Short mmCIF file of C-alpha atoms and ligand atoms in Angstrom, two decimals:
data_model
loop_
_atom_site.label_atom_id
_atom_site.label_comp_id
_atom_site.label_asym_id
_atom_site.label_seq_id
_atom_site.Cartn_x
_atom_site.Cartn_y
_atom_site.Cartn_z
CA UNK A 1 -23.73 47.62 12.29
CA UNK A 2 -22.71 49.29 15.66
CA UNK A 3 -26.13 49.15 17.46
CA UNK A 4 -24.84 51.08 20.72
CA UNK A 5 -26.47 53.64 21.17
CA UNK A 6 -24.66 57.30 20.73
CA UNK A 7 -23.22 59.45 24.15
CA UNK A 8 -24.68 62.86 23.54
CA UNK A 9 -23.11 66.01 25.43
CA UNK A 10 -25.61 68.78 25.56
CA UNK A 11 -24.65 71.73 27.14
CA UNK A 12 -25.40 76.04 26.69
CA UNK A 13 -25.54 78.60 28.76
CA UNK A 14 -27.57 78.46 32.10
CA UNK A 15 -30.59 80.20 30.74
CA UNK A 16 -30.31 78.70 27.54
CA UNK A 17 -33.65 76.34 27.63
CA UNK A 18 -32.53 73.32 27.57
CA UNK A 19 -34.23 71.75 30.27
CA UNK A 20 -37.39 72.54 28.18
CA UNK A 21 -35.79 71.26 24.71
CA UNK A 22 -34.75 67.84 26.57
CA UNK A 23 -38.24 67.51 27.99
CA UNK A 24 -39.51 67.96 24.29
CA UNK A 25 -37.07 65.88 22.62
CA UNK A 26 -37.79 63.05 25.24
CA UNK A 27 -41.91 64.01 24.63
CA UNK A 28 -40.89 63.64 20.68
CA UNK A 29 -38.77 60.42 19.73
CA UNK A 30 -38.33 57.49 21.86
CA UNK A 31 -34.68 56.74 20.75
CA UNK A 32 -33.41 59.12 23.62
CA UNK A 33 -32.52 58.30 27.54
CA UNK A 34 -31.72 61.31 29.67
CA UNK A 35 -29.03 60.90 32.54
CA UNK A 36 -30.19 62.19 35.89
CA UNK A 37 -27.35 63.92 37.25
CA UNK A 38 -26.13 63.67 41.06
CA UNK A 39 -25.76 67.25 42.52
CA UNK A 40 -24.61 69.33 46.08
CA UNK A 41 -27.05 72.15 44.70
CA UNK A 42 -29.96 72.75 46.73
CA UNK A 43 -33.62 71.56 44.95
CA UNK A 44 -35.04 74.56 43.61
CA UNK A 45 -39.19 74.76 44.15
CA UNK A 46 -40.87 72.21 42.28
CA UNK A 47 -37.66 70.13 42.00
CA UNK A 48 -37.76 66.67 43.09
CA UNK A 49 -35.03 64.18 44.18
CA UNK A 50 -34.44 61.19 41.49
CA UNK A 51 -36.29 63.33 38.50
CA UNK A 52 -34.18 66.40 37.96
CA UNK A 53 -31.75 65.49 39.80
CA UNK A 54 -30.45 63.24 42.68
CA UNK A 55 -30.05 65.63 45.35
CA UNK A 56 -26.90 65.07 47.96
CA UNK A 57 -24.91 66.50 50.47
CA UNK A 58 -21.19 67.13 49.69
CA UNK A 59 -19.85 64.26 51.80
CA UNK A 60 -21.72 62.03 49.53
CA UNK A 61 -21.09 62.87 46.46
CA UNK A 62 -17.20 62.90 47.48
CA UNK A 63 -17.49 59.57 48.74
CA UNK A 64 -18.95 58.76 45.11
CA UNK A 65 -16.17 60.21 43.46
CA UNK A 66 -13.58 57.66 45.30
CA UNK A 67 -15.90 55.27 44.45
CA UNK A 68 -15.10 55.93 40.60
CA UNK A 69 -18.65 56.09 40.02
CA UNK A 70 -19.12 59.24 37.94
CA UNK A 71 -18.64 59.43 34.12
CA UNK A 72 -17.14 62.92 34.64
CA UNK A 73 -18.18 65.95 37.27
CA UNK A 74 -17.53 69.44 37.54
CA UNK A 75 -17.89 72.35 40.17
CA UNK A 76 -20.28 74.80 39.06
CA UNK A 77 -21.21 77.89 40.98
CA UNK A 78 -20.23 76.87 44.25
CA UNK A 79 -21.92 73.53 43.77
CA UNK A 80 -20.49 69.68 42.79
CA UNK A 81 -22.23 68.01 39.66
CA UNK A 82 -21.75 64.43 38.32
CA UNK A 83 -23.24 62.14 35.41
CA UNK A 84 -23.97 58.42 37.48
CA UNK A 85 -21.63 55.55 35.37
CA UNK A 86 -24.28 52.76 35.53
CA UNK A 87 -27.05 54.13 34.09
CA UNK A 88 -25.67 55.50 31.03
CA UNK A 89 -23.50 52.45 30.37
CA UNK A 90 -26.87 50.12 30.70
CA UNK A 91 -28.55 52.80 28.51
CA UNK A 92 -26.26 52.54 25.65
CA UNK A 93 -25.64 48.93 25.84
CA UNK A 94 -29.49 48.55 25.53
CA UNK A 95 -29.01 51.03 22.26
CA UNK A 96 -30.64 54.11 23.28
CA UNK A 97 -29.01 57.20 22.89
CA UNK A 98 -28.02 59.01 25.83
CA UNK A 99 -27.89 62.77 26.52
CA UNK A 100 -25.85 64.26 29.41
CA UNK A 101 -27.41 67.88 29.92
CA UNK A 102 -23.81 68.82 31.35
CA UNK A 103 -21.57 72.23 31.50
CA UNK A 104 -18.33 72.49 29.57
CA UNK A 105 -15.59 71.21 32.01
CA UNK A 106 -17.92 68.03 32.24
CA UNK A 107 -18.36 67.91 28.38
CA UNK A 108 -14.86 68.18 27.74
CA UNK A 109 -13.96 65.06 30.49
CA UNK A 110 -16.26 62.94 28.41
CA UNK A 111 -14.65 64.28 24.92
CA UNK A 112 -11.41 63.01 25.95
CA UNK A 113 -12.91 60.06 27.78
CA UNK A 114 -14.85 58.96 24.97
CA UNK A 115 -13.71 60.13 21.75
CA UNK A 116 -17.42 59.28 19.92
CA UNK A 117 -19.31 61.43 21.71
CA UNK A 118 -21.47 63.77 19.97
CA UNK A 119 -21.12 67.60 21.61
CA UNK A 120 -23.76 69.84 21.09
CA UNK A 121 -24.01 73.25 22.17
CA UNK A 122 -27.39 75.54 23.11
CA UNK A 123 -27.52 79.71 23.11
CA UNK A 124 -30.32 81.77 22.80
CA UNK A 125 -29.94 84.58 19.70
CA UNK A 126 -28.25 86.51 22.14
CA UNK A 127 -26.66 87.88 25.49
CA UNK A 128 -29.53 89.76 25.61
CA UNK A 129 -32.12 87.40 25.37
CA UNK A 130 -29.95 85.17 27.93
CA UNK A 131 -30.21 87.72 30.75
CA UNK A 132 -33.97 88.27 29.95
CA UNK A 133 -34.66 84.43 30.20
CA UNK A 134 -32.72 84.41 33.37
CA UNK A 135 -34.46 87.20 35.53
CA UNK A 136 -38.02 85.83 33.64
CA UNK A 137 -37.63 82.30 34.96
CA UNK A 138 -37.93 83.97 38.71
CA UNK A 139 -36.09 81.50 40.29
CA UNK A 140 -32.60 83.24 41.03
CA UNK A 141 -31.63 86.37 42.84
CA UNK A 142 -29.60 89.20 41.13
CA UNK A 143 -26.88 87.71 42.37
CA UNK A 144 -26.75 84.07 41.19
CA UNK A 145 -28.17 85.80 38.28
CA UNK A 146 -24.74 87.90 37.62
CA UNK A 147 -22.63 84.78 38.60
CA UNK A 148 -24.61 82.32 36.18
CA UNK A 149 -24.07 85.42 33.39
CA UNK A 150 -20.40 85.91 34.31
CA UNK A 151 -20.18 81.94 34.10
CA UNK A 152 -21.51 82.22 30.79
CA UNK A 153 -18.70 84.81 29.72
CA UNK A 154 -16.32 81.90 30.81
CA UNK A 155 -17.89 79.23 29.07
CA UNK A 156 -18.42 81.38 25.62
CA UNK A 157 -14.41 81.02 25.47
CA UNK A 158 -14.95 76.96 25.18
CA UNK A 159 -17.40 77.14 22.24
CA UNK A 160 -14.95 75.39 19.54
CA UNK A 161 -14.41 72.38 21.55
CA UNK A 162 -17.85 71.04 20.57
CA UNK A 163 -19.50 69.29 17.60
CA UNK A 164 -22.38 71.54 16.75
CA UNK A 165 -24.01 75.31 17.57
CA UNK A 166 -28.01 75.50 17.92
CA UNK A 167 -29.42 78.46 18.28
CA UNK A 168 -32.92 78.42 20.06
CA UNK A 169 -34.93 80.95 19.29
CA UNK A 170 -37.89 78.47 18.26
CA UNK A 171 -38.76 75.13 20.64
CA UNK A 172 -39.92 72.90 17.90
CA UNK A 173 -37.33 74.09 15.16
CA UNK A 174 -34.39 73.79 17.73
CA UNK A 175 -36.46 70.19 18.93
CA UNK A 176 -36.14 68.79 15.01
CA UNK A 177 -32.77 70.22 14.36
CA UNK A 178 -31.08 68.40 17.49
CA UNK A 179 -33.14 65.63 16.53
CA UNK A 180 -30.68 65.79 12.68
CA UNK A 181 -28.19 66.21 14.15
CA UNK A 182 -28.22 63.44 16.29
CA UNK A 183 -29.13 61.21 13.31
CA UNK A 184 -26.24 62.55 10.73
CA UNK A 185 -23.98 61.70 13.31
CA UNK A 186 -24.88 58.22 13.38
CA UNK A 187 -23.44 58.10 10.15
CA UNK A 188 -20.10 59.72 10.92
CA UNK A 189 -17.23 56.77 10.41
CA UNK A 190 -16.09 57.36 14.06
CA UNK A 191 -19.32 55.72 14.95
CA UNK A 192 -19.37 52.98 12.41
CA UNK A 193 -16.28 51.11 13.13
CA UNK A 194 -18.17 47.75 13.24
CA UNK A 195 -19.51 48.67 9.59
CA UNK A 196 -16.13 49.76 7.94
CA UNK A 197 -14.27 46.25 9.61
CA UNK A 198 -16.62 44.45 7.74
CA UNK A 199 -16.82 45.69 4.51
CA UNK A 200 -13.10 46.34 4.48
CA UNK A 201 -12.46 42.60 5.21
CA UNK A 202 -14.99 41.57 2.11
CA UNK A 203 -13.52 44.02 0.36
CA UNK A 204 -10.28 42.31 0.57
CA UNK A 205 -11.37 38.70 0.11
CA UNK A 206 -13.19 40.11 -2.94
CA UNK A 207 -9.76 41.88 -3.66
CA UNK A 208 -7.77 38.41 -3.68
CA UNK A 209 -6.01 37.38 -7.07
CA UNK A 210 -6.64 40.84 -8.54
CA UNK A 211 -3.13 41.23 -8.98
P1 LIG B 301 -28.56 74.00 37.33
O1 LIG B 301 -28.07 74.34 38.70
O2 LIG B 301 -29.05 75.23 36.60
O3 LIG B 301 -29.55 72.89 37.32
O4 LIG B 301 -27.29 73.48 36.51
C1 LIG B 301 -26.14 74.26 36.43
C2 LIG B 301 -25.22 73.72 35.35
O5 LIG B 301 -24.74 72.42 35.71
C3 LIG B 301 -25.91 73.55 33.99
O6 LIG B 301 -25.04 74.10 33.01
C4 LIG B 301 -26.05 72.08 33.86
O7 LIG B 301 -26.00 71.69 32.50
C5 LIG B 301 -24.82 71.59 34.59
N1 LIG B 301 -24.91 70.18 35.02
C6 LIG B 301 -26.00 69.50 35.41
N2 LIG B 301 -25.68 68.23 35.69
C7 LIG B 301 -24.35 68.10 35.47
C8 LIG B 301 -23.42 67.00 35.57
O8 LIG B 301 -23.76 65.87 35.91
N3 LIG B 301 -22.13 67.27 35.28
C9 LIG B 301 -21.70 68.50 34.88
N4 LIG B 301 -20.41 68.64 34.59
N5 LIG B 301 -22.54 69.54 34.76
C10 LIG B 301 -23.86 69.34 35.06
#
């Protein structure tokens, strides 16, 4: 049995709810760790630094990329975003399974960087319903409004490139079905390569003198 825990790429359109799903998930089952991310983005009200996200100045978080200490990052609106190495590695190690609440350039760095990742993707029913989550949450002007919507054009083009589609329209239902998918996974062969040594090896011992 491989008891590492799974790397698990959520990502969806800004908008999309996932900071609420991940806050239910985590609430839910107690198999998860989140990744705080390290950002340039200013904290928006209510934010605070080392929860949502570590909050840093762009000098900073260049000095962390020489430093090789990001599992990926992306520039996103204007602003730098990175998943921390250490945490996630320790997190795994200790068999919890991680989620990275990351946009698509960052998902895709960790595809390639990590082949058995699990990449999930978040939309709402529809554009629609998108824009009117946007201008309900209150916390954007029209204008980073129409970028985070034109953004979202963008990353509808990079759809295939992940494991899974869920659609939330209902917390709890979109909750339990992230929550199956996660699971299934764990039963894919890319993530059992410990399991199918072993049982190939007996296999073959068992095999001996057959012919
Ligand atoms: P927001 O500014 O709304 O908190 O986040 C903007 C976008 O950046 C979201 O799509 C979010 O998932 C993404 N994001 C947050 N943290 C990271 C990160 O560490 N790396 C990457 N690549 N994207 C991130």
């Amino acid at each position: 049995m491989n008891n590492k825990g799974i790397l698990i790429v959520i990502s969806g359109f800004s908008g999309a709810g996932k900071g609420t799903l991940m806050k239910k998930l985590l609430q839910t089952y107690d198999n998860y760790a989140l990744s705080i991310s390290m950002t340039t983005r200013k904290p928006r009200e209510g934010e605070r630094d080392g929860v949502e996200y570590f909050f840093t100045d762009k000098a900073q978080f260049e000095q962390h990329i020489s430093e090789d200490g990001f599992i990926e990052y992306a520039s996103y609106c204007d602003n730098y975003y990175g998943t921390p190495k250490a945490y996630v590695e320790e997190q795994l190690n200790a068999g919890k399974d991680v989620i990275l609440e990351i946009e698509i350039q960052g998902a895709l760095q960790v595809k390639e960087k990590f082949p058995e990742s699990l990449l999930l993707f978040v939309t709402p029913p529809s554009a629609k319903e998108l824009e009117r989550r946007l201008v309900g949450r209150g916390t954007e002007s029209e204008e980073v409004i129409r970028k985070r919507l034109s953004r979202a054009s963008e990353e509808s083009e990079g759809i295939e490139a992940y494991d899974y589609i869920v659609v939330n329209d209902n917390l709890e239902v979109c909750v339990e079905e992230l929550h199956s998918l996660v699971n299934a996974a764990r039963r894919a062969p890319i993530r059992r390569d410990e399991f199918i040594k072993e049982i190939r090896e007996e296999l073959k011992e068992f095999s001996k003198g057959a012919n």
